[in-house]
Coordinates of C-alpha atoms in Angstrom, one line a residue:
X1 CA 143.1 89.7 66.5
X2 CA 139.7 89.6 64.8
X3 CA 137.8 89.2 68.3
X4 CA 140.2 92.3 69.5
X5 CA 138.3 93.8 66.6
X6 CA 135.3 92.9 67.6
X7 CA 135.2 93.5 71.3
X8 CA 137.0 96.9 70.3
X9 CA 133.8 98.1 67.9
X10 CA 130.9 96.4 70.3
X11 CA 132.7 99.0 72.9
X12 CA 133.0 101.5 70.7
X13 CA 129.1 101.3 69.7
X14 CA 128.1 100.7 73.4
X15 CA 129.8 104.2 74.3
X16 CA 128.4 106.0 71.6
X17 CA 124.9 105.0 72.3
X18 CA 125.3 106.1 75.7
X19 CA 126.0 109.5 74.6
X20 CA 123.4 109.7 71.8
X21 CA 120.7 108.3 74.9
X22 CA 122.5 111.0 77.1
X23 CA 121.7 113.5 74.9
X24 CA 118.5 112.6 74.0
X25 CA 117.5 113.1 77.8
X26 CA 119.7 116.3 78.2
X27 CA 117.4 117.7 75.2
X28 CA 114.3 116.6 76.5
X29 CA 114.8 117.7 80.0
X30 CA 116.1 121.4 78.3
X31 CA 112.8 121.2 76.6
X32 CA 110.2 120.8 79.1
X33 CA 112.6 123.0 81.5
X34 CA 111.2 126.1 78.8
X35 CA 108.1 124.9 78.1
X36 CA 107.4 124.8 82.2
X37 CA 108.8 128.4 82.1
X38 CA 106.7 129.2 78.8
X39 CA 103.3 128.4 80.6
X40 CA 104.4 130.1 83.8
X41 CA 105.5 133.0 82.3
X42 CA 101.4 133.0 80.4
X43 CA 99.6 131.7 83.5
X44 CA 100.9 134.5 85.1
X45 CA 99.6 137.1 82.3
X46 CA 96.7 135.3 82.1
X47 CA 96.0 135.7 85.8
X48 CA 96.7 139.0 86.3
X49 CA 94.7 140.1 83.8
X50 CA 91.5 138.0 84.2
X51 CA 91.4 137.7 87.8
X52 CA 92.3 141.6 88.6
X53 CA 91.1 143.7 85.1
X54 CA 88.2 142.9 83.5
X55 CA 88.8 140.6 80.4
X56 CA 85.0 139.0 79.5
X57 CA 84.1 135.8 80.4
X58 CA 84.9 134.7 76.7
X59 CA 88.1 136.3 76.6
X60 CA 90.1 133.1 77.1
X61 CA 88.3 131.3 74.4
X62 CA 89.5 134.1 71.7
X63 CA 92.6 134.6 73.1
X64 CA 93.1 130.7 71.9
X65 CA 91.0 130.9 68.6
X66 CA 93.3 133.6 67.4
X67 CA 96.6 132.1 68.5
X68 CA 95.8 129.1 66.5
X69 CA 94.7 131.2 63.1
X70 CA 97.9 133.4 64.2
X71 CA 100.5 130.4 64.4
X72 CA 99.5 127.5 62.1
X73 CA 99.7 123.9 63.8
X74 CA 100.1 125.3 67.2
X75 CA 98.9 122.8 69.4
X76 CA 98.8 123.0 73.5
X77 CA 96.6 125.9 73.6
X78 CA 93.2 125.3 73.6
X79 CA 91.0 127.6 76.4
X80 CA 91.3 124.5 78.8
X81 CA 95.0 124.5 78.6
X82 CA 95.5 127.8 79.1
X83 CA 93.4 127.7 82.0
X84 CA 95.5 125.0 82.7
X85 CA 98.8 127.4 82.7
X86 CA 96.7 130.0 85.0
X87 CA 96.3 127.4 87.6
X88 CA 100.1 126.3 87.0
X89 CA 100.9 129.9 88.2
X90 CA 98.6 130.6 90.7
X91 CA 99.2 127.0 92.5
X92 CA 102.7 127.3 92.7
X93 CA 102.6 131.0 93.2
X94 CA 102.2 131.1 96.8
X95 CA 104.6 128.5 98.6
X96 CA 107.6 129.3 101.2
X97 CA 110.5 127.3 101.4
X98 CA 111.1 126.8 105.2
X99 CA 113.5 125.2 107.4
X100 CA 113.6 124.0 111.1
X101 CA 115.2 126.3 113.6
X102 CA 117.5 125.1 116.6
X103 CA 114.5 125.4 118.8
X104 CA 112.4 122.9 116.6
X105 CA 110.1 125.8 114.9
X106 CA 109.2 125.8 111.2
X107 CA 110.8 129.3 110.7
X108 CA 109.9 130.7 106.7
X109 CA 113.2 131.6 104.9
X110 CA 112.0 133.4 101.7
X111 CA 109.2 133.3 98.4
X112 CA 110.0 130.0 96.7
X113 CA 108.8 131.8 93.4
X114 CA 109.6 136.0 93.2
X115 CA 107.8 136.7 90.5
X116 CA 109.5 140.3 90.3
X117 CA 112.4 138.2 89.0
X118 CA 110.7 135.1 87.5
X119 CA 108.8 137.3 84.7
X120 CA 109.4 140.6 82.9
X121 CA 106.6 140.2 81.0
X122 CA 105.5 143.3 78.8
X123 CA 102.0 143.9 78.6
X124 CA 101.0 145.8 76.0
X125 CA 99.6 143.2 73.7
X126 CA 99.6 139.5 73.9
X127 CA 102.3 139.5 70.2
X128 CA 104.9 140.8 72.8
X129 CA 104.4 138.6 75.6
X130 CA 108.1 137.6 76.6
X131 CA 108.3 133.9 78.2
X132 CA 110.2 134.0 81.2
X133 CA 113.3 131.8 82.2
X134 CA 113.0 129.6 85.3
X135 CA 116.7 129.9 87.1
X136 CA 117.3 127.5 89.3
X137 CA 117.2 129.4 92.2
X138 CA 113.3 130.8 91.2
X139 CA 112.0 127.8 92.0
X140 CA 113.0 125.4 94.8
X141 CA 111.6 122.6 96.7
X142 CA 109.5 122.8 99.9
X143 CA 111.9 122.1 102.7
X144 CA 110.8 120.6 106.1
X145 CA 112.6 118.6 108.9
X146 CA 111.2 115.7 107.2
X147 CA 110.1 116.5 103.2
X148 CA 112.3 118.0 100.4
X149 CA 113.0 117.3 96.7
X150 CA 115.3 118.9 94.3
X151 CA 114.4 121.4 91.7
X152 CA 115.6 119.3 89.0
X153 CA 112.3 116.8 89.5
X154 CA 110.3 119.8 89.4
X155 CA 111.7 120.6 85.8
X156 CA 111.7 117.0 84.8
X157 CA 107.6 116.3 85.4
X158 CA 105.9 117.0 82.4
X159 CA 103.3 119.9 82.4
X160 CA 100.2 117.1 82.2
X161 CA 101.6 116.0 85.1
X162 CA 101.9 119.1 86.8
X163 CA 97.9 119.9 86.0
X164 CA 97.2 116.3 87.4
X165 CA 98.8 116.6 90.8
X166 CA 97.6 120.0 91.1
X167 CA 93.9 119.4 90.4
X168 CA 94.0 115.8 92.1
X169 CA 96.3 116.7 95.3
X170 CA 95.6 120.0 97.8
X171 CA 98.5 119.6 100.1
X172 CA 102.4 120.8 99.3
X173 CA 104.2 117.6 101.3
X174 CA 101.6 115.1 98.9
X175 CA 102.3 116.9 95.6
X176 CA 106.0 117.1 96.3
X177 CA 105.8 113.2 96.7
X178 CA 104.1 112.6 93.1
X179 CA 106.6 115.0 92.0
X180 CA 109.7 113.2 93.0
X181 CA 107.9 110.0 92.3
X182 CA 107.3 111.3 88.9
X183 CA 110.6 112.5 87.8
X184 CA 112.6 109.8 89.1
X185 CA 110.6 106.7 88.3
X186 CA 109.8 108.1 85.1
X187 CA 105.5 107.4 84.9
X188 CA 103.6 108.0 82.7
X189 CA 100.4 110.1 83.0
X190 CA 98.6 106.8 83.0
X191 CA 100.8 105.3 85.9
X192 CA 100.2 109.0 87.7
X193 CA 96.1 108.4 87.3
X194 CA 96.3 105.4 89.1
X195 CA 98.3 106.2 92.0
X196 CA 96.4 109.2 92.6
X197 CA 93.2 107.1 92.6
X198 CA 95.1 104.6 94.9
X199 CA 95.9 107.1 97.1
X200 CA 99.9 106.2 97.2
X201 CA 101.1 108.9 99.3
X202 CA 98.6 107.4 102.4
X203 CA 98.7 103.6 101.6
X204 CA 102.1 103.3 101.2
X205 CA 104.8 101.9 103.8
X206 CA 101.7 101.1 106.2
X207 CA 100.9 97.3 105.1
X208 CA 100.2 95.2 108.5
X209 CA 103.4 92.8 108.1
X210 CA 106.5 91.2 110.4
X211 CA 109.4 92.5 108.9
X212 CA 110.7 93.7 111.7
X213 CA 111.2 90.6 113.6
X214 CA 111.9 88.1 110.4
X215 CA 114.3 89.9 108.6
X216 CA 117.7 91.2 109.8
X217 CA 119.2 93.2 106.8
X218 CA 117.3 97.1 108.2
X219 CA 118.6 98.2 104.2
X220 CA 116.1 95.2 103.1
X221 CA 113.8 95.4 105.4
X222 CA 112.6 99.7 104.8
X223 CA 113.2 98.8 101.3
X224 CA 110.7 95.9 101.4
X225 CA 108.0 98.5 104.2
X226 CA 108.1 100.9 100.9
X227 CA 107.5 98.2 98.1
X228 CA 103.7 97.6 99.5
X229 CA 100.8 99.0 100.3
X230 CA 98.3 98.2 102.7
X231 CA 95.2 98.5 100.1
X232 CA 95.4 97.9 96.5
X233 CA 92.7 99.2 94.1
X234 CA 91.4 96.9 91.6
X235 CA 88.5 98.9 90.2
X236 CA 89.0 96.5 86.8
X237 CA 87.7 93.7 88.7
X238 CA 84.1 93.9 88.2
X239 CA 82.9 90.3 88.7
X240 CA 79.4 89.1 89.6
X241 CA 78.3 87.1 92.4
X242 CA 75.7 85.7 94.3
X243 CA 77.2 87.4 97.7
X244 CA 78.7 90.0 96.4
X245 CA 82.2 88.8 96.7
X246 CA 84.1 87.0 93.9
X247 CA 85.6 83.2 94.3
X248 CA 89.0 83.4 94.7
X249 CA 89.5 81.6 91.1
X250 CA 86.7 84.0 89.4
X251 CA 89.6 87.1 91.2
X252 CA 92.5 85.2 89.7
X253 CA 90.7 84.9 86.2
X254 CA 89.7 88.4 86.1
X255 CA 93.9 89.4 87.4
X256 CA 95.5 87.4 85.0
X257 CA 92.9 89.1 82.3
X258 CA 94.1 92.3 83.7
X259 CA 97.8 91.8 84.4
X260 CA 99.1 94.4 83.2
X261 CA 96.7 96.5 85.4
X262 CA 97.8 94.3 88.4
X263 CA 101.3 94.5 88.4
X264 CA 100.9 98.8 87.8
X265 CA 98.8 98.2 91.0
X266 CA 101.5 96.5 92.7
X267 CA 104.5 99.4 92.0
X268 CA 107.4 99.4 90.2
X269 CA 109.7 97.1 89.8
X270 CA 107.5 93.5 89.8
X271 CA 107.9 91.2 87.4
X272 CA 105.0 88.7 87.0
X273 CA 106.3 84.8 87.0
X274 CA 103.2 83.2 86.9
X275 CA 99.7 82.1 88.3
X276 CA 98.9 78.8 90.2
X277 CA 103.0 78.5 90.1
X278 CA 103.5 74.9 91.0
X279 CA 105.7 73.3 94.1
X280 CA 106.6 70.1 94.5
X281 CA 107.3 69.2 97.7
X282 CA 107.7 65.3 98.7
X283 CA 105.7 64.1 96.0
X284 CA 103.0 66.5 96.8
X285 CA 101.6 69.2 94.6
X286 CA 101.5 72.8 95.9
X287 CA 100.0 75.7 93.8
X288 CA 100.6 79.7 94.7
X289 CA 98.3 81.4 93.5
X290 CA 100.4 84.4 91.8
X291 CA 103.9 84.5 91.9
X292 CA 105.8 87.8 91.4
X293 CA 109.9 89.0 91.3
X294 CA 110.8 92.4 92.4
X295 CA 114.4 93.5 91.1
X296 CA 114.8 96.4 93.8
X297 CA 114.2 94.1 96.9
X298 CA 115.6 90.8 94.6
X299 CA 113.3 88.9 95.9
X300 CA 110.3 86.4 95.2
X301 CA 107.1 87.6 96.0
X302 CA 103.7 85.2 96.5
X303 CA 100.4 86.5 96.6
X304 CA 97.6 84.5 98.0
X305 CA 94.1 85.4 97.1
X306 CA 91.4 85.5 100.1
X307 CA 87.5 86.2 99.5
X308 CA 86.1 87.7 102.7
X309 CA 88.1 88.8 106.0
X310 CA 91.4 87.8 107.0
X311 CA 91.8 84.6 109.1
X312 CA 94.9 83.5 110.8
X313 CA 95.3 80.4 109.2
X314 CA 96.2 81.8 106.1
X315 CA 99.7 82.8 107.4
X316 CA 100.6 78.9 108.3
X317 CA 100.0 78.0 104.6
X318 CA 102.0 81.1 103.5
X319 CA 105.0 80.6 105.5
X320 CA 104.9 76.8 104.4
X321 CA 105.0 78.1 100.4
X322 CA 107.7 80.8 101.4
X323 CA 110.2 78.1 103.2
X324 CA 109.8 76.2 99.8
X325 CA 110.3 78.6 97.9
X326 CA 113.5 79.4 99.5
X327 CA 114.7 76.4 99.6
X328 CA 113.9 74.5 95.6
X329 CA 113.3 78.6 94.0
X330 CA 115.6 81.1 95.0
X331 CA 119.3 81.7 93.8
X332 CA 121.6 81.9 95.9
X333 CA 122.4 85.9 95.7
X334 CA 118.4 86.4 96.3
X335 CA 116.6 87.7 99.3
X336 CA 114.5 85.8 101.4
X337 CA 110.9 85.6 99.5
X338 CA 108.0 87.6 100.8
X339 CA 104.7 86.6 100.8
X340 CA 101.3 88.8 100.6
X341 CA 97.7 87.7 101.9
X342 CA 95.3 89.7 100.0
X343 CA 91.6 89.9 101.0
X344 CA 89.1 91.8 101.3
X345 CA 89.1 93.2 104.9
X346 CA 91.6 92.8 108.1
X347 CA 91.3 93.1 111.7
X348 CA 94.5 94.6 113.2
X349 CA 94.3 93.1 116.2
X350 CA 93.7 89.6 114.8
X351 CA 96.8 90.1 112.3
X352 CA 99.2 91.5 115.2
X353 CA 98.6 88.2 117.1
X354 CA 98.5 85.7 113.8
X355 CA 102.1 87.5 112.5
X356 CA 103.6 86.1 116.5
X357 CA 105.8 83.4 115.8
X358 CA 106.2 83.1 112.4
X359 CA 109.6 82.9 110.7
X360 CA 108.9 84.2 107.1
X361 CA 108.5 87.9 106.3
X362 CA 104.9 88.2 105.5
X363 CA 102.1 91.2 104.8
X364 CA 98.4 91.4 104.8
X365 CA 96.6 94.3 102.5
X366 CA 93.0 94.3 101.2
X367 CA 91.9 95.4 97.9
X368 CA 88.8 97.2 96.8
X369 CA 87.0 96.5 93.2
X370 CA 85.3 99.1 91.0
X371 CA 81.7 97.4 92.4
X372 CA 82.6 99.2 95.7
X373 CA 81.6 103.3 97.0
X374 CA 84.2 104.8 98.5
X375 CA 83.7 105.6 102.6
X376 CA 82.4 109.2 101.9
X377 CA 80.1 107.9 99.6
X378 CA 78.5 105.1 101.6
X379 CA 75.1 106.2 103.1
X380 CA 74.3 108.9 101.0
X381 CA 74.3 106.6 97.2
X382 CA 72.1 103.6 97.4
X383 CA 73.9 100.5 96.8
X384 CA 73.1 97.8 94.0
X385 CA 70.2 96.0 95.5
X386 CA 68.5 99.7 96.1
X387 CA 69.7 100.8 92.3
X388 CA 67.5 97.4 91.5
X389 CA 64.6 98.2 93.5
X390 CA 64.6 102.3 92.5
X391 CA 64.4 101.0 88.5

C-alpha cells in the first residue's frame, strides 16, 4: 500500500511539473510573440517618419532619452535598439511568400507582411502610438520547392536574435535556416555568434566522408551527413609555433582547455567522454585522441587530431580504433561509431581515393585557428612575419 502511495504522488508530481514547465514556455512564447509585434509595430513608425519626413539626425537619440525619463526602469530602448526595431521592420518588410508552379516556375503568391493590416498605428504623437498584433497569417515563412519554416519559429526567436541574423546574414533561404535552427534547438545568442562566424548554413552536410557506402540504415546515414561539418572554427586556439602550426598534443592541450568551446563547435547533441581514451587490444595500448557520444545519431564519435594536410594513412589507423570501439565500447542498441580526421587542409581527390575500401563510416574536415585571415583577407593584410618586420 505505502509504495502505491508513493508511486501514486511521484506521478502526481511528475504531471504537475509538466504543466507548470508547459506553461512556463506557453507564457514565454506569448511574451516574445508581443514584444516582436511591439518593435514592429515602432520600427515601422520609426521608419516612416525618419526615412520619408524629416526628423533631425538626433531625433532618435531624444526620442529614447525621453522615453526613459517618461517610463521609469524602461529598459530595451536605447537609440541603438530602436534602430534595431527600424531595421526589424524594414528587413522583413519586403519579402514574398512564393510557391512552385506545375511548370517548375517560382510564381509570387502574395506580401508575406501587409502592413495595411499589420499596424493601425496613429500618428499624432509618439504617447499614442498603438503596438500592433502579429496574426498568424501577417507573417509567414518564405516558401520554395526546397526551403520553408513555420511561423511559430519566427515568434519563438528572440528579438536579439532577430537583429543578429539580420545584420550577420543578407540572403532570405540563410536567415530562415538560423531561424528554424534557433527556435527549435533553443540557442542561445552565444551559440548563434558562433555559428554565424562558422558559417553553418555553407559548412554543413558537405564533410568529405564514406557514409554512403559503409552504412546501410539511409535514416542514420542523412542524419549522421547533417551532424558535421566540413570545417570547424577554432579561433580560441591561438598556440605558438616555430612553423606556424601547432603539435597535435600542444591542439589537444589547448581543446581540452577550451572544451566547452569545442563541443559548441561540434553541434548539438555531443557529449565529451574523454581525451587520449584508452583501448586495450591484445595486450597492447591504444589511445584516441578525443572521444565524443552524440545522443541523436547514438553513436560514438572519435576525433583524431592531424597538424598539416591530410594523408591517407590516417584512415587505416582510424578504421582500426572504430572496429574496436565496436566491438569492447559500444552497447548493443548503439550505432556503428564514426570517426573524424581533423587537420588542417584536405585534397579531395586524395580523400575520394583513401575513403575506397574501407569498412568504417569515416569523415575528414579541417579547422581554422584565430592565428589565420580569412580568404578575402589574404593578400591585402600582411601576415605575422610582415606585422614583425613593419614594427
Amino acid at each position: 500500500m505505502e509504495q502505491q502511495v508513493t508511486s501514486n504522488y511521484l506521478s502526481a508530481i511528475q504531471t504537475i511539473k509538466n504543466a507548470i514547465l508547459k506553461s512556463r514556455y506557453r507564457a514565454a512564447t506569448l511574451a516574445n510573440r508581443e514584444l516582436l509585434s511591439l518593435y514592429y509595430g515602432i520600427g515601422k513608425y520609426i521608419s516612416e517618419n525618419s526615412r520619408i519626413n524629416f526628423w533631425g539626425t538626433k531625433a532618435i537619440d531624444t526620442i529614447s532619452r525621453n522615453l526613459q525619463q517618461e517610463i521609469s526602469g524602461l529598459r530595451g530602448f536605447s537609440p541603438s535598439n530602436i534602430k534595431n526595431m527600424r531595421m526589424f521592420y524594414e528587413e522583413w518588410n519586403q519579402f514574398y511568400a512564393f510557391r512552385q508552379s506545375a511548370t517548375g516556375e517560382m510564381v509570387v503568391l502574395s506580401q508575406e507582411i501587409d502592413l495595411q493590416e499589420l499596424t493601425s498605428i496613429r500618428q499624432s504623437s509618439i504617447g499614442e502610438l498603438q503596438p500592433p498584433l502579429l496574426e498568424d497569417n501577417t507573417i509567414r515563412a518564405l516558401v520554395t520547392h526546397d526551403i520553408g519554416i513555420f511561423l511559430d519559429c519566427f515568434l519563438k526567436t528572440g528579438f536579439t536574435h532577430h537583429c543578429e541574423i539580420l545584420t550577420k546574414v543578407k540572403t532570405v533561404e540563410e536567415r530562415l535556416f538560423y531561424i528554424e535552427r534557433c527556435a527549435t534547438e533553443f540557442w542561445s545568442v552565444e551559440k548563434l555568434k558562433y555559428n554565424l562566424k562558422s558559417d553553418l548554413y555553407t559548412n554543413q552536410g558537405k564533410l568529405p566522408n564514406n557514409f554512403q557506402i559503409t552504412i546501410s540504415d539511409k535514416d542514420f546515414e542523412r542524419k549522421a551527413m547533417m551532424s558535421f561539418k566540413d570545417e570547424y572554427l577554432l579561433d580560441y586556439i591561438n598556440v605558438e609555433s616555430p612553423d606556424d602550426e601547432p603539435d597535435e598534443r600542444v591542439l589537444e592541450s589547448e581543446i581540452m582547455n577550451n572544451i566547452r568551446k569545442f563541443i559548441m563547435s561540434l553541434g548539438k547533441d555531443f557529449s565529451f567522454i574523454g581525451n587520449q581514451y584508452r583501448l586495450i587490444v591484445e595486450e597492447q595500448e591504444y589511445y584516441i585522441d578525443l572521444l565524443f557520444y552524440n545522443r541523436q545519431l547514438q553513436s560514438l564519435v572519435a576525433i583524431e587530431l592531424k597538424r598539416g594536410v591530410f594523408k591517407p594513412e590516417y584512415l587505416g589507423k582510424m578504421n582500426f580504433y572504430l572496429s574496436a570501439l565496436d566491438d569492447l565500447v559500444r552497447l548493443p542498441h548503439e550505432n556503428p561509431s564514426i570517426g573524424i580526421i581533423l587537420c588542417k587542409s584536405q585534397n579531395q581527390r586524395l580523400v575520394e581515393y583513401a575513403f575506397r575500401d574501407m569498412s568504417k563510416p569515416m569523415g575528414v574536415a579541417t579547422y581554422r585557428t584565430a592565428k589565420e585571415l580569412p580568404p578575402e583577407y589574404k593578400g591585402i593584410l600582411p601576415d605575422t612575419e610582415g606585422l614583425i618586420e613593419l614594427l
